[in-house]
């Protein structure tokens, strides 16, 4: 049994196709098939049911794949140990970032990180929290930046900062003349929200639902972007909540519509997250150091109440 054979098994399990798996592994299909066949012969079991389309794992094959993931991950840690011993920070690193963090945080740290660690090839992708957790568990991401806590036993979290929510309230809204707000002032029925799938939507709903029982999630207006929510609010269609960093680049006129909450302010916790296998931990630590350094000057709020990014059960 070899690590390469296990790697091939994982590729076929993921792609459910020998040809696609071979392409991903940069080998010919006969080579990949032969190595998997040798492993099955050695173990005297069938890992894949080749008679089904797409190919499926057998019952024992599913157990083998779960163990193979652990073995392959642990083998990769050997290279991590060597890199850390040599003080080398480099190589490919896949980072996922949720949509409501990407446009504000990424410009703040990316140049600094690339200048300090030019040998790291960052591959950054905007993904929802659900997609991030799935890819971390499958080994397709090295780390991610997301709202936490996620309550996932396979995911480790390193808190980067706490980001308060700021209300965006047009002048003619019922709360337009208020100086500061309490969460109890909010009404989910006149709140403009991001589309389903955004964890920031769950943050807002959890703030509102703490004070108002709502029986359904059928809202009049939803959008895929915070910028659209602001424009809709300006048209008198409701109010919305913004992450604090999104308020920094608003025009002077738009900033007049911002209203902060009385302390403790509702806020989200933003963390650097990664799989418990802790692969490429030296790059994760380098990212944390850079981001924590640049964010310290932008967000100095301490008295906050963290709101969960998870959907609350009714």
PDB file of C-alpha atoms in Angstrom:
ATOM      1  CA  UNK A   1       0.000   0.000   0.000  1.00  0.00           C
ATOM      2  CA  UNK A   2       1.366   3.431  -0.927  1.00  0.00           C
ATOM      3  CA  UNK A   3       0.380   7.050  -0.283  1.00  0.00           C
ATOM      4  CA  UNK A   4       0.065   7.500  -4.049  1.00  0.00           C
ATOM      5  CA  UNK A   5      -2.487   4.698  -4.269  1.00  0.00           C
ATOM      6  CA  UNK A   6      -4.544   6.287  -1.488  1.00  0.00           C
ATOM      7  CA  UNK A   7      -4.305   9.642  -3.243  1.00  0.00           C
ATOM      8  CA  UNK A   8      -5.691   8.049  -6.411  1.00  0.00           C
ATOM      9  CA  UNK A   9      -8.519   6.424  -4.452  1.00  0.00           C
ATOM     10  CA  UNK A  10      -9.497   9.801  -2.998  1.00  0.00           C
ATOM     11  CA  UNK A  11      -9.485  11.374  -6.461  1.00  0.00           C
ATOM     12  CA  UNK A  12     -11.824   8.712  -7.867  1.00  0.00           C
ATOM     13  CA  UNK A  13     -14.097   8.939  -4.820  1.00  0.00           C
ATOM     14  CA  UNK A  14     -14.410  12.679  -5.333  1.00  0.00           C
ATOM     15  CA  UNK A  15     -14.871  12.685  -9.112  1.00  0.00           C
ATOM     16  CA  UNK A  16     -16.796   9.387  -9.364  1.00  0.00           C
ATOM     17  CA  UNK A  17     -14.981   8.828 -12.633  1.00  0.00           C
ATOM     18  CA  UNK A  18     -11.581   7.240 -13.379  1.00  0.00           C
ATOM     19  CA  UNK A  19     -10.796   9.461 -16.362  1.00  0.00           C
ATOM     20  CA  UNK A  20     -11.520  12.720 -14.522  1.00  0.00           C
ATOM     21  CA  UNK A  21      -9.583  11.506 -11.500  1.00  0.00           C
ATOM     22  CA  UNK A  22      -6.569  10.693 -13.665  1.00  0.00           C
ATOM     23  CA  UNK A  23      -6.670  14.191 -15.175  1.00  0.00           C
ATOM     24  CA  UNK A  24      -6.723  15.750 -11.709  1.00  0.00           C
ATOM     25  CA  UNK A  25      -3.770  13.583 -10.656  1.00  0.00           C
ATOM     26  CA  UNK A  26      -1.838  14.312 -13.885  1.00  0.00           C
ATOM     27  CA  UNK A  27      -1.440  10.629 -14.769  1.00  0.00           C
ATOM     28  CA  UNK A  28      -2.888   8.436 -17.480  1.00  0.00           C
ATOM     29  CA  UNK A  29      -6.158   6.651 -16.779  1.00  0.00           C
ATOM     30  CA  UNK A  30      -4.586   3.160 -17.162  1.00  0.00           C
ATOM     31  CA  UNK A  31      -1.878   4.063 -14.640  1.00  0.00           C
ATOM     32  CA  UNK A  32      -4.410   5.240 -12.073  1.00  0.00           C
ATOM     33  CA  UNK A  33      -6.698   2.246 -12.636  1.00  0.00           C
ATOM     34  CA  UNK A  34      -3.804  -0.196 -12.332  1.00  0.00           C
ATOM     35  CA  UNK A  35      -2.644   1.259  -9.018  1.00  0.00           C
ATOM     36  CA  UNK A  36      -6.155   1.152  -7.531  1.00  0.00           C
ATOM     37  CA  UNK A  37      -6.579  -2.419  -8.774  1.00  0.00           C
ATOM     38  CA  UNK A  38      -3.289  -3.381  -7.094  1.00  0.00           C
ATOM     39  CA  UNK A  39      -4.516  -1.888  -3.821  1.00  0.00           C
ATOM     40  CA  UNK A  40      -7.836  -3.746  -4.073  1.00  0.00           C
ATOM     41  CA  UNK A  41      -5.967  -6.986  -4.785  1.00  0.00           C
ATOM     42  CA  UNK A  42      -3.692  -6.445  -1.803  1.00  0.00           C
ATOM     43  CA  UNK A  43      -6.638  -5.752   0.517  1.00  0.00           C
ATOM     44  CA  UNK A  44      -8.798  -8.417  -1.135  1.00  0.00           C
ATOM     45  CA  UNK A  45     -11.811  -6.071  -1.301  1.00  0.00           C
ATOM     46  CA  UNK A  46     -13.565  -3.914  -3.897  1.00  0.00           C
ATOM     47  CA  UNK A  47     -13.284  -0.209  -3.063  1.00  0.00           C
ATOM     48  CA  UNK A  48     -15.461   0.931  -5.978  1.00  0.00           C
ATOM     49  CA  UNK A  49     -18.598  -0.472  -7.565  1.00  0.00           C
ATOM     50  CA  UNK A  50     -17.620  -0.041 -11.205  1.00  0.00           C
ATOM     51  CA  UNK A  51     -20.957  -1.371 -12.437  1.00  0.00           C
ATOM     52  CA  UNK A  52     -22.743   1.836 -11.428  1.00  0.00           C
ATOM     53  CA  UNK A  53     -22.704   5.134 -13.273  1.00  0.00           C
ATOM     54  CA  UNK A  54     -21.381   7.312 -11.797  1.00  0.00           C
ATOM     55  CA  UNK A  55     -18.987   5.037  -9.943  1.00  0.00           C
ATOM     56  CA  UNK A  56     -19.891   4.513  -6.281  1.00  0.00           C
ATOM     57  CA  UNK A  57     -17.974   3.433  -3.216  1.00  0.00           C
ATOM     58  CA  UNK A  58     -18.721   0.041  -1.746  1.00  0.00           C
ATOM     59  CA  UNK A  59     -19.554  -0.116   1.956  1.00  0.00           C
ATOM     60  CA  UNK A  60     -16.003  -1.024   2.889  1.00  0.00           C
ATOM     61  CA  UNK A  61     -14.715   1.430   0.272  1.00  0.00           C
ATOM     62  CA  UNK A  62     -16.392   4.323   2.101  1.00  0.00           C
ATOM     63  CA  UNK A  63     -14.589   3.330   5.304  1.00  0.00           C
ATOM     64  CA  UNK A  64     -11.285   3.051   3.445  1.00  0.00           C
ATOM     65  CA  UNK A  65     -11.743   6.534   1.934  1.00  0.00           C
ATOM     66  CA  UNK A  66     -12.362   8.075   5.370  1.00  0.00           C
ATOM     67  CA  UNK A  67      -9.170   6.526   6.698  1.00  0.00           C
ATOM     68  CA  UNK A  68      -7.248   7.404   3.517  1.00  0.00           C
ATOM     69  CA  UNK A  69      -8.063  11.098   4.068  1.00  0.00           C
ATOM     70  CA  UNK A  70      -6.436  10.942   7.491  1.00  0.00           C
ATOM     71  CA  UNK A  71      -3.364   9.121   6.183  1.00  0.00           C
ATOM     72  CA  UNK A  72      -2.831  11.491   3.236  1.00  0.00           C
ATOM     73  CA  UNK A  73      -3.276  14.543   5.487  1.00  0.00           C
ATOM     74  CA  UNK A  74      -0.807  13.205   8.010  1.00  0.00           C
ATOM     75  CA  UNK A  75       1.712  12.459   5.282  1.00  0.00           C
ATOM     76  CA  UNK A  76       1.425  16.061   4.095  1.00  0.00           C
ATOM     77  CA  UNK A  77       2.303  17.222   7.602  1.00  0.00           C
ATOM     78  CA  UNK A  78       5.824  15.857   7.092  1.00  0.00           C
ATOM     79  CA  UNK A  79       6.486  18.542   4.486  1.00  0.00           C
ATOM     80  CA  UNK A  80       4.992  21.134   6.855  1.00  0.00           C
ATOM     81  CA  UNK A  81       7.400  20.036   9.580  1.00  0.00           C
ATOM     82  CA  UNK A  82      10.356  20.379   7.216  1.00  0.00           C
ATOM     83  CA  UNK A  83       9.204  23.800   5.975  1.00  0.00           C
ATOM     84  CA  UNK A  84       8.791  25.109   9.510  1.00  0.00           C
ATOM     85  CA  UNK A  85      12.183  23.773  10.538  1.00  0.00           C
ATOM     86  CA  UNK A  86      13.777  25.581   7.604  1.00  0.00           C
ATOM     87  CA  UNK A  87      11.730  28.733   8.239  1.00  0.00           C
ATOM     88  CA  UNK A  88      10.296  28.467   4.718  1.00  0.00           C
ATOM     89  CA  UNK A  89       6.942  30.147   4.090  1.00  0.00           C
ATOM     90  CA  UNK A  90       5.946  29.461   0.527  1.00  0.00           C
ATOM     91  CA  UNK A  91       4.066  27.299  -1.922  1.00  0.00           C
ATOM     92  CA  UNK A  92       0.449  27.233  -3.004  1.00  0.00           C
ATOM     93  CA  UNK A  93      -2.157  28.240  -0.427  1.00  0.00           C
ATOM     94  CA  UNK A  94      -5.907  28.183  -1.120  1.00  0.00           C
ATOM     95  CA  UNK A  95      -7.919  30.701   0.878  1.00  0.00           C
ATOM     96  CA  UNK A  96     -11.699  31.105   0.906  1.00  0.00           C
ATOM     97  CA  UNK A  97     -13.387  34.327   2.057  1.00  0.00           C
ATOM     98  CA  UNK A  98     -17.094  34.979   2.618  1.00  0.00           C
ATOM     99  CA  UNK A  99     -18.673  37.662   0.357  1.00  0.00           C
ATOM    100  CA  UNK A 100     -19.369  40.222   3.104  1.00  0.00           C
ATOM    101  CA  UNK A 101     -15.729  40.178   4.239  1.00  0.00           C
ATOM    102  CA  UNK A 102     -13.903  39.886   0.899  1.00  0.00           C
ATOM    103  CA  UNK A 103     -14.333  43.469  -0.467  1.00  0.00           C
ATOM    104  CA  UNK A 104     -13.378  45.234   2.752  1.00  0.00           C
ATOM    105  CA  UNK A 105     -10.718  43.058   4.386  1.00  0.00           C
ATOM    106  CA  UNK A 106      -8.816  41.725   1.364  1.00  0.00           C
ATOM    107  CA  UNK A 107      -7.512  45.132   0.155  1.00  0.00           C
ATOM    108  CA  UNK A 108      -6.354  45.879   3.686  1.00  0.00           C
ATOM    109  CA  UNK A 109      -3.936  42.953   4.026  1.00  0.00           C
ATOM    110  CA  UNK A 110      -3.196  41.431   0.598  1.00  0.00           C
ATOM    111  CA  UNK A 111      -0.348  43.706  -0.520  1.00  0.00           C
ATOM    112  CA  UNK A 112       1.307  43.565   2.890  1.00  0.00           C
ATOM    113  CA  UNK A 113       1.157  39.782   2.931  1.00  0.00           C
ATOM    114  CA  UNK A 114       2.489  39.336  -0.615  1.00  0.00           C
ATOM    115  CA  UNK A 115       5.367  41.744   0.027  1.00  0.00           C
ATOM    116  CA  UNK A 116       6.367  39.993   3.247  1.00  0.00           C
ATOM    117  CA  UNK A 117       5.857  36.463   1.897  1.00  0.00           C
ATOM    118  CA  UNK A 118       6.530  36.602  -1.868  1.00  0.00           C
ATOM    119  CA  UNK A 119       7.062  32.828  -2.133  1.00  0.00           C
ATOM    120  CA  UNK A 120       3.459  32.099  -1.151  1.00  0.00           C
ATOM    121  CA  UNK A 121       1.125  31.650  -4.118  1.00  0.00           C
ATOM    122  CA  UNK A 122      -2.229  32.727  -2.727  1.00  0.00           C
ATOM    123  CA  UNK A 123      -5.298  31.377  -4.526  1.00  0.00           C
ATOM    124  CA  UNK A 124      -8.277  33.306  -3.161  1.00  0.00           C
ATOM    125  CA  UNK A 125     -11.912  32.472  -3.803  1.00  0.00           C
ATOM    126  CA  UNK A 126     -15.135  34.106  -2.631  1.00  0.00           C
ATOM    127  CA  UNK A 127     -17.355  31.409  -1.116  1.00  0.00           C
ATOM    128  CA  UNK A 128     -20.331  31.067   1.197  1.00  0.00           C
ATOM    129  CA  UNK A 129     -19.764  29.633   4.669  1.00  0.00           C
ATOM    130  CA  UNK A 130     -21.429  26.366   3.649  1.00  0.00           C
ATOM    131  CA  UNK A 131     -19.109  26.029   0.645  1.00  0.00           C
ATOM    132  CA  UNK A 132     -16.091  26.859   2.798  1.00  0.00           C
ATOM    133  CA  UNK A 133     -16.833  24.188   5.397  1.00  0.00           C
ATOM    134  CA  UNK A 134     -17.382  21.585   2.678  1.00  0.00           C
ATOM    135  CA  UNK A 135     -14.112  22.431   0.909  1.00  0.00           C
ATOM    136  CA  UNK A 136     -12.115  22.509   4.128  1.00  0.00           C
ATOM    137  CA  UNK A 137     -13.419  19.066   5.021  1.00  0.00           C
ATOM    138  CA  UNK A 138     -12.624  17.745   1.545  1.00  0.00           C
ATOM    139  CA  UNK A 139      -9.117  19.236   1.583  1.00  0.00           C
ATOM    140  CA  UNK A 140      -9.778  21.696  -1.257  1.00  0.00           C
ATOM    141  CA  UNK A 141      -9.076  24.758   0.884  1.00  0.00           C
ATOM    142  CA  UNK A 142      -6.153  25.364   3.213  1.00  0.00           C
ATOM    143  CA  UNK A 143      -7.944  28.022   5.266  1.00  0.00           C
ATOM    144  CA  UNK A 144     -10.728  30.569   5.105  1.00  0.00           C
ATOM    145  CA  UNK A 145     -11.956  33.807   6.617  1.00  0.00           C
ATOM    146  CA  UNK A 146     -15.531  33.597   7.858  1.00  0.00           C
ATOM    147  CA  UNK A 147     -17.952  34.683  10.565  1.00  0.00           C
ATOM    148  CA  UNK A 148     -17.788  32.453  13.628  1.00  0.00           C
ATOM    149  CA  UNK A 149     -18.431  30.543  15.847  1.00  0.00           C
ATOM    150  CA  UNK A 150     -19.399  27.713  13.494  1.00  0.00           C
ATOM    151  CA  UNK A 151     -19.707  24.906  16.042  1.00  0.00           C
ATOM    152  CA  UNK A 152     -17.967  22.413  13.732  1.00  0.00           C
ATOM    153  CA  UNK A 153     -15.845  19.745  15.417  1.00  0.00           C
ATOM    154  CA  UNK A 154     -13.576  19.468  12.361  1.00  0.00           C
ATOM    155  CA  UNK A 155     -12.865  23.192  12.052  1.00  0.00           C
ATOM    156  CA  UNK A 156     -10.477  25.243  14.182  1.00  0.00           C
ATOM    157  CA  UNK A 157     -11.026  28.990  14.574  1.00  0.00           C
ATOM    158  CA  UNK A 158      -8.574  31.818  15.259  1.00  0.00           C
ATOM    159  CA  UNK A 159     -10.407  35.062  16.010  1.00  0.00           C
ATOM    160  CA  UNK A 160      -9.166  38.012  13.942  1.00  0.00           C
ATOM    161  CA  UNK A 161     -11.536  40.773  15.052  1.00  0.00           C
ATOM    162  CA  UNK A 162     -15.016  41.710  16.249  1.00  0.00           C
ATOM    163  CA  UNK A 163     -16.979  43.797  13.742  1.00  0.00           C
ATOM    164  CA  UNK A 164     -20.023  45.724  15.041  1.00  0.00           C
ATOM    165  CA  UNK A 165     -23.213  46.052  13.018  1.00  0.00           C
ATOM    166  CA  UNK A 166     -24.177  49.582  12.034  1.00  0.00           C
ATOM    167  CA  UNK A 167     -27.738  50.468  11.051  1.00  0.00           C
ATOM    168  CA  UNK A 168     -28.290  52.246   7.746  1.00  0.00           C
ATOM    169  CA  UNK A 169     -31.503  54.222   8.251  1.00  0.00           C
ATOM    170  CA  UNK A 170     -32.824  56.783   5.719  1.00  0.00           C
ATOM    171  CA  UNK A 171     -34.056  60.077   7.162  1.00  0.00           C
ATOM    172  CA  UNK A 172     -37.759  59.383   6.554  1.00  0.00           C
ATOM    173  CA  UNK A 173     -37.683  55.939   8.174  1.00  0.00           C
ATOM    174  CA  UNK A 174     -39.469  55.516  11.544  1.00  0.00           C
ATOM    175  CA  UNK A 175     -36.026  55.372  13.198  1.00  0.00           C
ATOM    176  CA  UNK A 176     -34.599  58.174  11.087  1.00  0.00           C
ATOM    177  CA  UNK A 177     -34.439  60.695  13.942  1.00  0.00           C
ATOM    178  CA  UNK A 178     -32.945  58.354  16.521  1.00  0.00           C
ATOM    179  CA  UNK A 179     -29.399  59.079  17.655  1.00  0.00           C
ATOM    180  CA  UNK A 180     -28.546  55.553  18.814  1.00  0.00           C
ATOM    181  CA  UNK A 181     -30.411  52.270  18.592  1.00  0.00           C
ATOM    182  CA  UNK A 182     -31.088  49.201  20.671  1.00  0.00           C
ATOM    183  CA  UNK A 183     -31.552  45.786  19.061  1.00  0.00           C
ATOM    184  CA  UNK A 184     -35.126  45.874  20.367  1.00  0.00           C
ATOM    185  CA  UNK A 185     -35.835  48.818  18.028  1.00  0.00           C
ATOM    186  CA  UNK A 186     -35.419  46.599  14.986  1.00  0.00           C
ATOM    187  CA  UNK A 187     -38.327  45.079  13.101  1.00  0.00           C
ATOM    188  CA  UNK A 188     -37.520  42.212  10.776  1.00  0.00           C
ATOM    189  CA  UNK A 189     -40.501  43.150   8.596  1.00  0.00           C
ATOM    190  CA  UNK A 190     -38.917  46.390   7.357  1.00  0.00           C
ATOM    191  CA  UNK A 191     -35.371  45.064   7.170  1.00  0.00           C
ATOM    192  CA  UNK A 192     -33.657  44.739   3.775  1.00  0.00           C
ATOM    193  CA  UNK A 193     -31.668  41.511   3.690  1.00  0.00           C
ATOM    194  CA  UNK A 194     -29.054  39.697   1.686  1.00  0.00           C
ATOM    195  CA  UNK A 195     -30.213  36.635  -0.216  1.00  0.00           C
ATOM    196  CA  UNK A 196     -30.388  33.253   1.456  1.00  0.00           C
ATOM    197  CA  UNK A 197     -26.958  31.613   1.687  1.00  0.00           C
ATOM    198  CA  UNK A 198     -25.186  34.654   3.145  1.00  0.00           C
ATOM    199  CA  UNK A 199     -24.228  34.174   6.789  1.00  0.00           C
ATOM    200  CA  UNK A 200     -24.586  37.943   7.350  1.00  0.00           C
ATOM    201  CA  UNK A 201     -28.280  37.496   6.596  1.00  0.00           C
ATOM    202  CA  UNK A 202     -28.411  34.979   9.462  1.00  0.00           C
ATOM    203  CA  UNK A 203     -26.600  37.497  11.694  1.00  0.00           C
ATOM    204  CA  UNK A 204     -29.294  40.112  11.058  1.00  0.00           C
ATOM    205  CA  UNK A 205     -32.160  37.669  11.498  1.00  0.00           C
ATOM    206  CA  UNK A 206     -30.687  36.474  14.781  1.00  0.00           C
ATOM    207  CA  UNK A 207     -30.461  40.062  16.076  1.00  0.00           C
ATOM    208  CA  UNK A 208     -34.090  40.709  15.116  1.00  0.00           C
ATOM    209  CA  UNK A 209     -35.496  37.367  16.231  1.00  0.00           C
ATOM    210  CA  UNK A 210     -34.111  37.861  19.717  1.00  0.00           C
ATOM    211  CA  UNK A 211     -36.797  40.498  20.227  1.00  0.00           C
ATOM    212  CA  UNK A 212     -39.565  39.701  17.727  1.00  0.00           C
ATOM    213  CA  UNK A 213     -41.058  36.321  16.968  1.00  0.00           C
ATOM    214  CA  UNK A 214     -41.304  35.912  13.215  1.00  0.00           C
ATOM    215  CA  UNK A 215     -43.151  32.985  11.717  1.00  0.00           C
ATOM    216  CA  UNK A 216     -41.661  32.858   8.229  1.00  0.00           C
ATOM    217  CA  UNK A 217     -38.734  34.054   6.164  1.00  0.00           C
ATOM    218  CA  UNK A 218     -40.678  35.509   3.226  1.00  0.00           C
ATOM    219  CA  UNK A 219     -39.304  39.004   2.902  1.00  0.00           C
ATOM    220  CA  UNK A 220     -40.363  41.635   0.451  1.00  0.00           C
ATOM    221  CA  UNK A 221     -36.895  42.527  -0.801  1.00  0.00           C
ATOM    222  CA  UNK A 222     -33.619  40.606  -0.799  1.00  0.00           C
ATOM    223  CA  UNK A 223     -30.419  41.285  -2.718  1.00  0.00           C
ATOM    224  CA  UNK A 224     -27.076  39.655  -3.431  1.00  0.00           C
ATOM    225  CA  UNK A 225     -25.004  42.711  -2.487  1.00  0.00           C
ATOM    226  CA  UNK A 226     -24.751  45.189   0.376  1.00  0.00           C
ATOM    227  CA  UNK A 227     -24.384  48.057  -2.117  1.00  0.00           C
ATOM    228  CA  UNK A 228     -27.803  47.247  -3.590  1.00  0.00           C
ATOM    229  CA  UNK A 229     -29.361  47.165  -0.119  1.00  0.00           C
ATOM    230  CA  UNK A 230     -28.043  50.676   0.532  1.00  0.00           C
ATOM    231  CA  UNK A 231     -29.517  51.962  -2.745  1.00  0.00           C
ATOM    232  CA  UNK A 232     -32.876  50.348  -1.991  1.00  0.00           C
ATOM    233  CA  UNK A 233     -32.832  51.879   1.470  1.00  0.00           C
ATOM    234  CA  UNK A 234     -32.175  55.299  -0.055  1.00  0.00           C
ATOM    235  CA  UNK A 235     -35.327  54.789  -2.138  1.00  0.00           C
ATOM    236  CA  UNK A 236     -37.357  54.465   1.048  1.00  0.00           C
ATOM    237  CA  UNK A 237     -37.861  50.700   0.851  1.00  0.00           C
ATOM    238  CA  UNK A 238     -36.605  49.949   4.342  1.00  0.00           C
ATOM    239  CA  UNK A 239     -33.462  49.954   6.486  1.00  0.00           C
ATOM    240  CA  UNK A 240     -30.576  47.523   6.668  1.00  0.00           C
ATOM    241  CA  UNK A 241     -27.594  46.612   8.813  1.00  0.00           C
ATOM    242  CA  UNK A 242     -24.013  46.913   7.591  1.00  0.00           C
ATOM    243  CA  UNK A 243     -20.743  45.430   8.833  1.00  0.00           C
ATOM    244  CA  UNK A 244     -18.657  48.281  10.276  1.00  0.00           C
ATOM    245  CA  UNK A 245     -15.865  48.046   7.686  1.00  0.00           C
ATOM    246  CA  UNK A 246     -18.417  48.589   4.895  1.00  0.00           C
ATOM    247  CA  UNK A 247     -19.280  51.985   6.378  1.00  0.00           C
ATOM    248  CA  UNK A 248     -15.769  53.404   6.072  1.00  0.00           C
ATOM    249  CA  UNK A 249     -15.942  54.005   2.317  1.00  0.00           C
ATOM    250  CA  UNK A 250     -19.458  55.468   2.194  1.00  0.00           C
ATOM    251  CA  UNK A 251     -19.953  58.998   0.900  1.00  0.00           C
ATOM    252  CA  UNK A 252     -20.491  61.835   3.380  1.00  0.00           C
ATOM    253  CA  UNK A 253     -24.203  61.922   2.530  1.00  0.00           C
ATOM    254  CA  UNK A 254     -24.574  58.173   3.064  1.00  0.00           C
ATOM    255  CA  UNK A 255     -22.718  58.323   6.372  1.00  0.00           C
ATOM    256  CA  UNK A 256     -25.393  60.697   7.685  1.00  0.00           C
ATOM    257  CA  UNK A 257     -27.775  57.713   7.590  1.00  0.00           C
ATOM    258  CA  UNK A 258     -25.600  55.572   9.846  1.00  0.00           C
ATOM    259  CA  UNK A 259     -26.748  54.868  13.372  1.00  0.00           C
ATOM    260  CA  UNK A 260     -24.688  52.991  15.945  1.00  0.00           C
ATOM    261  CA  UNK A 261     -26.096  50.744  18.655  1.00  0.00           C
ATOM    262  CA  UNK A 262     -25.934  51.326  22.370  1.00  0.00           C
ATOM    263  CA  UNK A 263     -23.301  49.156  24.001  1.00  0.00           C
ATOM    264  CA  UNK A 264     -22.863  46.261  24.032  1.00  0.00           C
ATOM    265  CA  UNK A 265     -23.176  46.609  20.268  1.00  0.00           C
ATOM    266  CA  UNK A 266     -24.350  43.554  18.299  1.00  0.00           C
ATOM    267  CA  UNK A 267     -21.343  42.357  16.325  1.00  0.00           C
ATOM    268  CA  UNK A 268     -19.992  39.476  14.343  1.00  0.00           C
ATOM    269  CA  UNK A 269     -16.850  37.541  15.121  1.00  0.00           C
ATOM    270  CA  UNK A 270     -14.557  37.147  12.093  1.00  0.00           C
ATOM    271  CA  UNK A 271     -11.986  34.371  12.248  1.00  0.00           C
ATOM    272  CA  UNK A 272      -9.321  32.588  10.268  1.00  0.00           C
ATOM    273  CA  UNK A 273     -10.565  29.007  10.105  1.00  0.00           C
ATOM    274  CA  UNK A 274      -8.903  25.774   9.008  1.00  0.00           C
ATOM    275  CA  UNK A 275      -9.253  22.009   9.296  1.00  0.00           C
ATOM    276  CA  UNK A 276      -8.231  20.368  12.554  1.00  0.00           C
ATOM    277  CA  UNK A 277      -5.476  18.496  10.678  1.00  0.00           C
ATOM    278  CA  UNK A 278      -3.592  21.843  10.790  1.00  0.00           C
ATOM    279  CA  UNK A 279      -1.830  21.525   7.451  1.00  0.00           C
ATOM    280  CA  UNK A 280       0.324  24.509   6.346  1.00  0.00           C
ATOM    281  CA  UNK A 281       0.034  25.974   9.831  1.00  0.00           C
ATOM    282  CA  UNK A 282       3.102  28.179   9.251  1.00  0.00           C
ATOM    283  CA  UNK A 283       1.277  30.048   6.456  1.00  0.00           C
ATOM    284  CA  UNK A 284      -1.902  30.245   8.555  1.00  0.00           C
ATOM    285  CA  UNK A 285       0.081  31.860  11.362  1.00  0.00           C
ATOM    286  CA  UNK A 286       1.685  34.295   8.919  1.00  0.00           C
ATOM    287  CA  UNK A 287      -1.758  35.293   7.602  1.00  0.00           C
ATOM    288  CA  UNK A 288      -3.095  35.770  11.115  1.00  0.00           C
ATOM    289  CA  UNK A 289      -0.152  37.978  12.046  1.00  0.00           C
ATOM    290  CA  UNK A 290      -0.528  40.247   8.996  1.00  0.00           C
ATOM    291  CA  UNK A 291      -4.326  40.570   9.241  1.00  0.00           C
ATOM    292  CA  UNK A 292      -4.308  41.196  12.995  1.00  0.00           C
ATOM    293  CA  UNK A 293      -1.718  43.924  12.467  1.00  0.00           C
ATOM    294  CA  UNK A 294      -3.661  45.868   9.840  1.00  0.00           C
ATOM    295  CA  UNK A 295      -7.102  45.423  11.402  1.00  0.00           C
ATOM    296  CA  UNK A 296      -6.012  46.702  14.799  1.00  0.00           C
ATOM    297  CA  UNK A 297      -6.006  50.290  13.562  1.00  0.00           C
ATOM    298  CA  UNK A 298      -9.374  50.019  11.811  1.00  0.00           C
ATOM    299  CA  UNK A 299     -11.514  48.355  14.476  1.00  0.00           C
ATOM    300  CA  UNK A 300     -11.071  49.200  18.131  1.00  0.00           C
ATOM    301  CA  UNK A 301     -14.469  48.159  19.508  1.00  0.00           C
ATOM    302  CA  UNK A 302     -14.402  46.090  22.678  1.00  0.00           C
ATOM    303  CA  UNK A 303     -17.846  46.212  24.334  1.00  0.00           C
ATOM    304  CA  UNK A 304     -19.748  44.047  21.868  1.00  0.00           C
ATOM    305  CA  UNK A 305     -22.209  41.167  21.923  1.00  0.00           C
ATOM    306  CA  UNK A 306     -21.375  38.459  19.392  1.00  0.00           C
ATOM    307  CA  UNK A 307     -24.257  37.343  17.188  1.00  0.00           C
ATOM    308  CA  UNK A 308     -24.185  33.840  15.752  1.00  0.00           C
ATOM    309  CA  UNK A 309     -23.810  33.385  11.966  1.00  0.00           C
ATOM    310  CA  UNK A 310     -25.764  30.124  12.185  1.00  0.00           C
ATOM    311  CA  UNK A 311     -29.469  29.802  11.424  1.00  0.00           C
ATOM    312  CA  UNK A 312     -31.424  29.679  14.655  1.00  0.00           C
ATOM    313  CA  UNK A 313     -34.050  27.005  14.991  1.00  0.00           C
ATOM    314  CA  UNK A 314     -37.587  28.293  15.379  1.00  0.00           C
TER     315      UNK A 314
END
